[in-house]
């Protein structure tokens, strides 16, 4: 069986077999509460989706599909998404559900939502759970998004559900009516471009987790990171501390998000934060460009190594969640 | 911090490239610098003309525009960020960024909707007042049009 591991920079796609370096790289792709993470210091790498990874596939995460984007470095985002959907469908284990962590579209246009829905109809899974990104809500505070994807959700699109003993919480941190430069301002998110959850959602969250035992594994999914990745670019959520305080009693919390179009993670006590790649295009590492936005100068043959999806796998032996980031090529 | 210095220098350069010379238009706070550099900067800025004729009377019987101002959206910033215009001035925003943006007044007086790269939006300011606006995609982008 061909197994190849690549990182995003230099390894050729035709690399065959495992060597020690490859093994460590793939191990490094694990996060969650596993022991492996602490051994590898959270160093992440990319694994091709065909690579065997331990554990049972719990679910998959896709993010930042940005349907409607048509420029450098990826003028064909629908084809990229379709290719990644095909790869998920080819996995030996079918994900029971898939999370989409926002920015479904680039400009909230009806035809963009239509295309996204059409492609994801082909995803072999029972259900897709969505949270919005600011690109889905900026023009109407999420009315069109909620009309299409908000069924069964609360408030402005937040929700929770249980699956195999884990409690999943979807948070909307791109539309918070309670904050802004002036009361009642028409805007997304929080001040200074940060995400914001808002009082209503935090009140709901407090009630949602009140009756749960501290041993219940928690998975939070949202669009903007719940930790301060790079506030200068709005890569953080202004009231995330209040949300995390509500989750303090839980022994295992995994926070999955998108927004920054690159893999990054952090472990803080019982909480593992993990940001996913976009299926559409990469963004620069924090502070390496004058502003965030689509990364420029990406060679076409490298793009596939900078976009991808995330698998979250459950490891029975140590009851941990492992996070495996897979690239398109 | 090096990044901020770099960004500010960049914005400063652009700010000289975005003023269309319209009647009665001044840039609040930096009149002289902008006028001195306007011609050179305009020569470097494709699509920006110092000699664009004033538009005709807008629809709906509004008074004739007194001039035009162009505001460039680049590197997640409106440039110039603060502009003072006479009543009747037509302000045009053009998005020169790779990311989409909006120009949306905080009191909902105007809203460009999503502006993709190279998209433009214009609004004629007839009423005196201060109009704060932001990009609803990136609310850290703040700017003001002063009409007086």
mmCIF file of N, CA and C in Angstrom, chain B residues 18-101:
data_model
loop_
_atom_site.group_PDB
_atom_site.id
_atom_site.type_symbol
_atom_site.label_atom_id
_atom_site.label_comp_id
_atom_site.label_asym_id
_atom_site.label_seq_id
_atom_site.Cartn_x
_atom_site.Cartn_y
_atom_site.Cartn_z
ATOM 1 N N UNK B 18 -5.121 59.159 -4.064
ATOM 2 C CA UNK B 18 -6.543 58.905 -4.165
ATOM 3 C C UNK B 18 -7.401 60.152 -4.204
ATOM 4 N N UNK B 19 -6.784 61.276 -4.153
ATOM 5 C CA UNK B 19 -7.603 62.491 -4.140
ATOM 6 C C UNK B 19 -7.875 62.934 -5.558
ATOM 7 N N UNK B 20 -9.107 62.995 -5.890
ATOM 8 C CA UNK B 20 -9.471 63.603 -7.161
ATOM 9 C C UNK B 20 -9.695 65.068 -6.882
ATOM 10 N N UNK B 21 -9.081 65.906 -7.708
ATOM 11 C CA UNK B 21 -9.206 67.328 -7.434
ATOM 12 C C UNK B 21 -10.610 67.773 -7.817
ATOM 13 N N UNK B 22 -11.390 67.986 -6.824
ATOM 14 C CA UNK B 22 -12.741 68.463 -7.059
ATOM 15 C C UNK B 22 -12.890 69.849 -6.482
ATOM 16 N N UNK B 23 -13.927 70.534 -6.858
ATOM 17 C CA UNK B 23 -14.114 71.889 -6.363
ATOM 18 C C UNK B 23 -14.399 71.858 -4.879
ATOM 19 N N UNK B 24 -13.688 72.668 -4.156
ATOM 20 C CA UNK B 24 -13.996 72.843 -2.743
ATOM 21 C C UNK B 24 -13.634 71.649 -1.887
ATOM 22 N N UNK B 25 -12.772 70.790 -2.393
ATOM 23 C CA UNK B 25 -12.459 69.599 -1.619
ATOM 24 C C UNK B 25 -11.112 69.750 -0.937
ATOM 25 N N UNK B 26 -11.099 69.489 0.325
ATOM 26 C CA UNK B 26 -9.831 69.482 1.031
ATOM 27 C C UNK B 26 -9.755 68.202 1.844
ATOM 28 N N UNK B 27 -8.565 67.832 2.167
ATOM 29 C CA UNK B 27 -8.367 66.686 3.032
ATOM 30 C C UNK B 27 -8.161 67.204 4.437
ATOM 31 N N UNK B 28 -8.987 66.771 5.330
ATOM 32 C CA UNK B 28 -8.876 67.263 6.701
ATOM 33 C C UNK B 28 -7.510 66.924 7.257
ATOM 34 N N UNK B 29 -6.843 67.904 7.778
ATOM 35 C CA UNK B 29 -5.615 67.650 8.530
ATOM 36 C C UNK B 29 -4.348 67.591 7.716
ATOM 37 N N UNK B 30 -4.405 67.425 6.413
ATOM 38 C CA UNK B 30 -3.150 67.304 5.670
ATOM 39 C C UNK B 30 -3.275 67.930 4.293
ATOM 40 N N UNK B 31 -3.886 69.081 4.261
ATOM 41 C CA UNK B 31 -4.109 69.782 2.996
ATOM 42 C C UNK B 31 -2.851 69.927 2.156
ATOM 43 N N UNK B 32 -1.832 70.513 2.762
ATOM 44 C CA UNK B 32 -0.662 70.894 1.982
ATOM 45 C C UNK B 32 0.051 69.681 1.412
ATOM 46 N N UNK B 33 0.267 68.717 2.270
ATOM 47 C CA UNK B 33 1.014 67.543 1.833
ATOM 48 C C UNK B 33 0.323 66.863 0.662
ATOM 49 N N UNK B 34 -0.965 66.770 0.747
ATOM 50 C CA UNK B 34 -1.673 66.084 -0.317
ATOM 51 C C UNK B 34 -1.615 66.874 -1.620
ATOM 52 N N UNK B 35 -1.812 68.171 -1.524
ATOM 53 C CA UNK B 35 -1.774 68.967 -2.753
ATOM 54 C C UNK B 35 -0.397 68.897 -3.397
ATOM 55 N N UNK B 36 0.632 68.990 -2.578
ATOM 56 C CA UNK B 36 1.989 68.954 -3.112
ATOM 57 C C UNK B 36 2.279 67.664 -3.868
ATOM 58 N N UNK B 37 1.746 66.582 -3.363
ATOM 59 C CA UNK B 37 2.096 65.293 -3.936
ATOM 60 C C UNK B 37 1.045 64.760 -4.894
ATOM 61 N N UNK B 38 -0.029 65.477 -5.018
ATOM 62 C CA UNK B 38 -1.161 64.901 -5.735
ATOM 63 C C UNK B 38 -0.821 64.556 -7.175
ATOM 64 N N UNK B 39 -0.156 65.450 -7.871
ATOM 65 C CA UNK B 39 0.067 65.214 -9.291
ATOM 66 C C UNK B 39 0.966 64.008 -9.520
ATOM 67 N N UNK B 40 2.063 63.951 -8.805
ATOM 68 C CA UNK B 40 2.980 62.822 -8.976
ATOM 69 C C UNK B 40 2.285 61.516 -8.636
ATOM 70 N N UNK B 41 1.546 61.548 -7.573
ATOM 71 C CA UNK B 41 0.900 60.315 -7.145
ATOM 72 C C UNK B 41 -0.162 59.886 -8.144
ATOM 73 N N UNK B 42 -0.878 60.849 -8.662
ATOM 74 C CA UNK B 42 -1.938 60.505 -9.605
ATOM 75 C C UNK B 42 -1.379 59.877 -10.863
ATOM 76 N N UNK B 43 -0.198 60.323 -11.254
ATOM 77 C CA UNK B 43 0.410 59.737 -12.443
ATOM 78 C C UNK B 43 0.707 58.257 -12.260
ATOM 79 N N UNK B 44 0.913 57.858 -11.019
ATOM 80 C CA UNK B 44 1.224 56.452 -10.749
ATOM 81 C C UNK B 44 -0.019 55.612 -10.534
ATOM 82 N N UNK B 45 -1.148 56.262 -10.451
ATOM 83 C CA UNK B 45 -2.342 55.521 -10.085
ATOM 84 C C UNK B 45 -3.248 55.343 -11.297
ATOM 85 N N UNK B 46 -3.249 54.141 -11.865
ATOM 86 C CA UNK B 46 -4.086 53.930 -13.039
ATOM 87 C C UNK B 46 -5.548 54.146 -12.698
ATOM 88 N N UNK B 47 -6.267 54.721 -13.593
ATOM 89 C CA UNK B 47 -7.702 54.874 -13.399
ATOM 90 C C UNK B 47 -8.077 56.086 -12.563
ATOM 91 N N UNK B 48 -7.076 56.788 -12.056
ATOM 92 C CA UNK B 48 -7.396 57.978 -11.265
ATOM 93 C C UNK B 48 -7.028 59.198 -12.092
ATOM 94 N N UNK B 49 -7.972 60.038 -12.311
ATOM 95 C CA UNK B 49 -7.713 61.200 -13.154
ATOM 96 C C UNK B 49 -7.924 62.476 -12.369
ATOM 97 N N UNK B 50 -6.991 63.371 -12.551
ATOM 98 C CA UNK B 50 -7.133 64.663 -11.869
ATOM 99 C C UNK B 50 -8.088 65.566 -12.632
ATOM 100 N N UNK B 51 -8.366 65.210 -13.863
ATOM 101 C CA UNK B 51 -9.145 66.116 -14.706
ATOM 102 C C UNK B 51 -10.524 65.570 -15.043
ATOM 103 N N UNK B 52 -10.956 64.624 -14.228
ATOM 104 C CA UNK B 52 -12.278 64.067 -14.516
ATOM 105 C C UNK B 52 -13.321 65.178 -14.398
ATOM 106 N N UNK B 53 -14.181 65.296 -15.399
ATOM 107 C CA UNK B 53 -15.198 66.343 -15.318
ATOM 108 C C UNK B 53 -16.198 66.049 -14.213
ATOM 109 N N UNK B 54 -16.713 67.106 -13.653
ATOM 110 C CA UNK B 54 -17.756 66.938 -12.655
ATOM 111 C C UNK B 54 -18.966 66.300 -13.311
ATOM 112 N N UNK B 55 -19.663 65.457 -12.586
ATOM 113 C CA UNK B 55 -20.827 64.800 -13.179
ATOM 114 C C UNK B 55 -21.964 65.779 -13.378
ATOM 115 N N UNK B 56 -22.895 65.409 -14.212
ATOM 116 C CA UNK B 56 -24.080 66.225 -14.411
ATOM 117 C C UNK B 56 -24.991 66.128 -13.208
ATOM 118 N N UNK B 57 -26.116 66.772 -13.333
ATOM 119 C CA UNK B 57 -27.044 66.747 -12.204
ATOM 120 C C UNK B 57 -27.492 65.319 -11.940
ATOM 121 N N UNK B 58 -27.406 64.898 -10.698
ATOM 122 C CA UNK B 58 -27.869 63.548 -10.376
ATOM 123 C C UNK B 58 -29.374 63.442 -10.558
ATOM 124 N N UNK B 59 -29.840 62.197 -10.529
ATOM 125 C CA UNK B 59 -31.262 61.956 -10.697
ATOM 126 C C UNK B 59 -32.043 62.501 -9.503
ATOM 127 N N UNK B 60 -33.322 62.435 -9.599
ATOM 128 C CA UNK B 60 -34.232 62.793 -8.507
ATOM 129 C C UNK B 60 -34.179 64.276 -8.149
ATOM 130 N N UNK B 61 -33.745 65.090 -9.085
ATOM 131 C CA UNK B 61 -33.798 66.518 -8.846
ATOM 132 C C UNK B 61 -32.845 67.037 -7.792
ATOM 133 N N UNK B 62 -31.832 66.214 -7.449
ATOM 134 C CA UNK B 62 -30.874 66.680 -6.449
ATOM 135 C C UNK B 62 -30.006 67.779 -7.058
ATOM 136 N N UNK B 63 -29.432 68.625 -6.209
ATOM 137 C CA UNK B 63 -28.582 69.694 -6.738
ATOM 138 C C UNK B 63 -27.352 69.110 -7.427
ATOM 139 N N UNK B 64 -26.772 69.850 -8.358
ATOM 140 C CA UNK B 64 -25.602 69.359 -9.076
ATOM 141 C C UNK B 64 -24.454 69.071 -8.114
ATOM 142 N N UNK B 65 -23.690 68.029 -8.445
ATOM 143 C CA UNK B 65 -22.541 67.690 -7.616
ATOM 144 C C UNK B 65 -21.499 68.784 -7.718
ATOM 145 N N UNK B 66 -20.798 68.998 -6.625
ATOM 146 C CA UNK B 66 -19.772 70.037 -6.601
ATOM 147 C C UNK B 66 -18.408 69.470 -6.990
ATOM 148 N N UNK B 67 -18.323 68.186 -7.129
ATOM 149 C CA UNK B 67 -17.039 67.589 -7.463
ATOM 150 C C UNK B 67 -17.072 66.117 -7.144
ATOM 151 N N UNK B 68 -15.923 65.498 -7.279
ATOM 152 C CA UNK B 68 -15.852 64.066 -7.019
ATOM 153 C C UNK B 68 -14.637 63.753 -6.174
ATOM 154 N N UNK B 69 -14.797 62.793 -5.342
ATOM 155 C CA UNK B 69 -13.685 62.283 -4.538
ATOM 156 C C UNK B 69 -13.640 60.781 -4.717
ATOM 157 N N UNK B 70 -12.458 60.264 -4.858
ATOM 158 C CA UNK B 70 -12.314 58.816 -4.911
ATOM 159 C C UNK B 70 -11.575 58.336 -3.667
ATOM 160 N N UNK B 71 -12.078 57.269 -3.079
ATOM 161 C CA UNK B 71 -11.446 56.667 -1.912
ATOM 162 C C UNK B 71 -11.045 55.245 -2.299
ATOM 163 N N UNK B 72 -9.783 54.958 -2.126
ATOM 164 C CA UNK B 72 -9.263 53.652 -2.494
ATOM 165 C C UNK B 72 -9.273 52.735 -1.272
ATOM 166 N N UNK B 73 -9.747 51.527 -1.490
ATOM 167 C CA UNK B 73 -9.700 50.503 -0.432
ATOM 168 C C UNK B 73 -8.528 49.580 -0.768
ATOM 169 N N UNK B 74 -7.543 49.580 0.116
ATOM 170 C CA UNK B 74 -6.343 48.783 -0.155
ATOM 171 C C UNK B 74 -5.724 48.369 1.172
ATOM 172 N N UNK B 75 -5.241 47.144 1.224
ATOM 173 C CA UNK B 75 -4.619 46.620 2.446
ATOM 174 C C UNK B 75 -5.508 46.833 3.674
ATOM 175 N N UNK B 76 -6.787 46.545 3.504
ATOM 176 C CA UNK B 76 -7.747 46.613 4.601
ATOM 177 C C UNK B 76 -7.812 48.011 5.217
ATOM 178 N N UNK B 77 -7.772 49.036 4.352
ATOM 179 C CA UNK B 77 -7.896 50.403 4.862
ATOM 180 C C UNK B 77 -8.557 51.273 3.791
ATOM 181 N N UNK B 78 -9.336 52.279 4.249
ATOM 182 C CA UNK B 78 -9.877 53.299 3.364
ATOM 183 C C UNK B 78 -8.854 54.432 3.291
ATOM 184 N N UNK B 79 -8.497 54.839 2.076
ATOM 185 C CA UNK B 79 -7.507 55.895 1.949
ATOM 186 C C UNK B 79 -7.960 56.940 0.942
ATOM 187 N N UNK B 80 -8.091 58.188 1.332
ATOM 188 C CA UNK B 80 -7.882 58.689 2.692
ATOM 189 C C UNK B 80 -9.016 58.283 3.621
ATOM 190 N N UNK B 81 -8.688 58.193 4.883
ATOM 191 C CA UNK B 81 -9.666 57.708 5.848
ATOM 192 C C UNK B 81 -10.672 58.789 6.226
ATOM 193 N N UNK B 82 -10.212 60.029 6.278
ATOM 194 C CA UNK B 82 -11.112 61.122 6.662
ATOM 195 C C UNK B 82 -11.097 62.181 5.573
ATOM 196 N N UNK B 83 -12.265 62.449 5.035
ATOM 197 C CA UNK B 83 -12.383 63.368 3.906
ATOM 198 C C UNK B 83 -13.457 64.402 4.226
ATOM 199 N N UNK B 84 -13.177 65.650 3.899
ATOM 200 C CA UNK B 84 -14.184 66.699 4.051
ATOM 201 C C UNK B 84 -14.601 67.178 2.662
ATOM 202 N N UNK B 85 -15.894 67.205 2.421
ATOM 203 C CA UNK B 85 -16.390 67.581 1.095
ATOM 204 C C UNK B 85 -17.505 68.612 1.231
ATOM 205 N N UNK B 86 -17.791 69.270 0.122
ATOM 206 C CA UNK B 86 -18.917 70.200 0.081
ATOM 207 C C UNK B 86 -20.192 69.412 -0.217
ATOM 208 N N UNK B 87 -21.326 69.944 0.201
ATOM 209 C CA UNK B 87 -22.596 69.275 -0.136
ATOM 210 C C UNK B 87 -22.700 69.067 -1.639
ATOM 211 N N UNK B 88 -23.234 67.946 -2.043
ATOM 212 C CA UNK B 88 -23.386 67.638 -3.461
ATOM 213 C C UNK B 88 -22.223 66.871 -4.048
ATOM 214 N N UNK B 89 -21.216 66.606 -3.253
ATOM 215 C CA UNK B 89 -20.049 65.892 -3.771
ATOM 216 C C UNK B 89 -20.349 64.407 -3.926
ATOM 217 N N UNK B 90 -19.874 63.892 -5.039
ATOM 218 C CA UNK B 90 -20.024 62.454 -5.290
ATOM 219 C C UNK B 90 -18.748 61.746 -4.829
ATOM 220 N N UNK B 91 -18.908 60.828 -3.931
ATOM 221 C CA UNK B 91 -17.762 60.060 -3.433
ATOM 222 C C UNK B 91 -17.830 58.664 -4.032
ATOM 223 N N UNK B 92 -16.712 58.236 -4.581
ATOM 224 C CA UNK B 92 -16.649 56.903 -5.171
ATOM 225 C C UNK B 92 -15.588 56.079 -4.452
ATOM 226 N N UNK B 93 -15.983 54.900 -4.026
ATOM 227 C CA UNK B 93 -15.035 53.957 -3.425
ATOM 228 C C UNK B 93 -14.660 52.919 -4.487
ATOM 229 N N UNK B 94 -13.397 52.612 -4.560
ATOM 230 C CA UNK B 94 -12.954 51.545 -5.462
ATOM 231 C C UNK B 94 -12.111 50.565 -4.653
ATOM 232 N N UNK B 95 -12.442 49.286 -4.782
ATOM 233 C CA UNK B 95 -11.732 48.264 -4.008
ATOM 234 C C UNK B 95 -10.523 47.753 -4.790
ATOM 235 N N UNK B 96 -9.350 48.108 -4.327
ATOM 236 C CA UNK B 96 -8.121 47.640 -4.970
ATOM 237 C C UNK B 96 -7.456 46.529 -4.147
ATOM 238 N N UNK B 97 -8.219 45.904 -3.281
ATOM 239 C CA UNK B 97 -7.694 44.808 -2.478
ATOM 240 C C UNK B 97 -8.054 43.469 -3.120
ATOM 241 N N UNK B 98 -7.353 42.432 -2.683
ATOM 242 C CA UNK B 98 -7.692 41.090 -3.159
ATOM 243 C C UNK B 98 -8.881 40.517 -2.407
ATOM 244 N N UNK B 99 -9.190 41.113 -1.263
ATOM 245 C CA UNK B 99 -10.323 40.654 -0.461
ATOM 246 C C UNK B 99 -11.511 41.581 -0.708
ATOM 247 N N UNK B 100 -12.729 41.084 -0.595
ATOM 248 C CA UNK B 100 -13.893 41.959 -0.751
ATOM 249 C C UNK B 100 -14.095 42.850 0.469
ATOM 250 N N UNK B 101 -14.692 43.987 0.249
ATOM 251 C CA UNK B 101 -14.960 44.936 1.343
ATOM 252 C C UNK B 101 -16.309 45.597 1.099
#
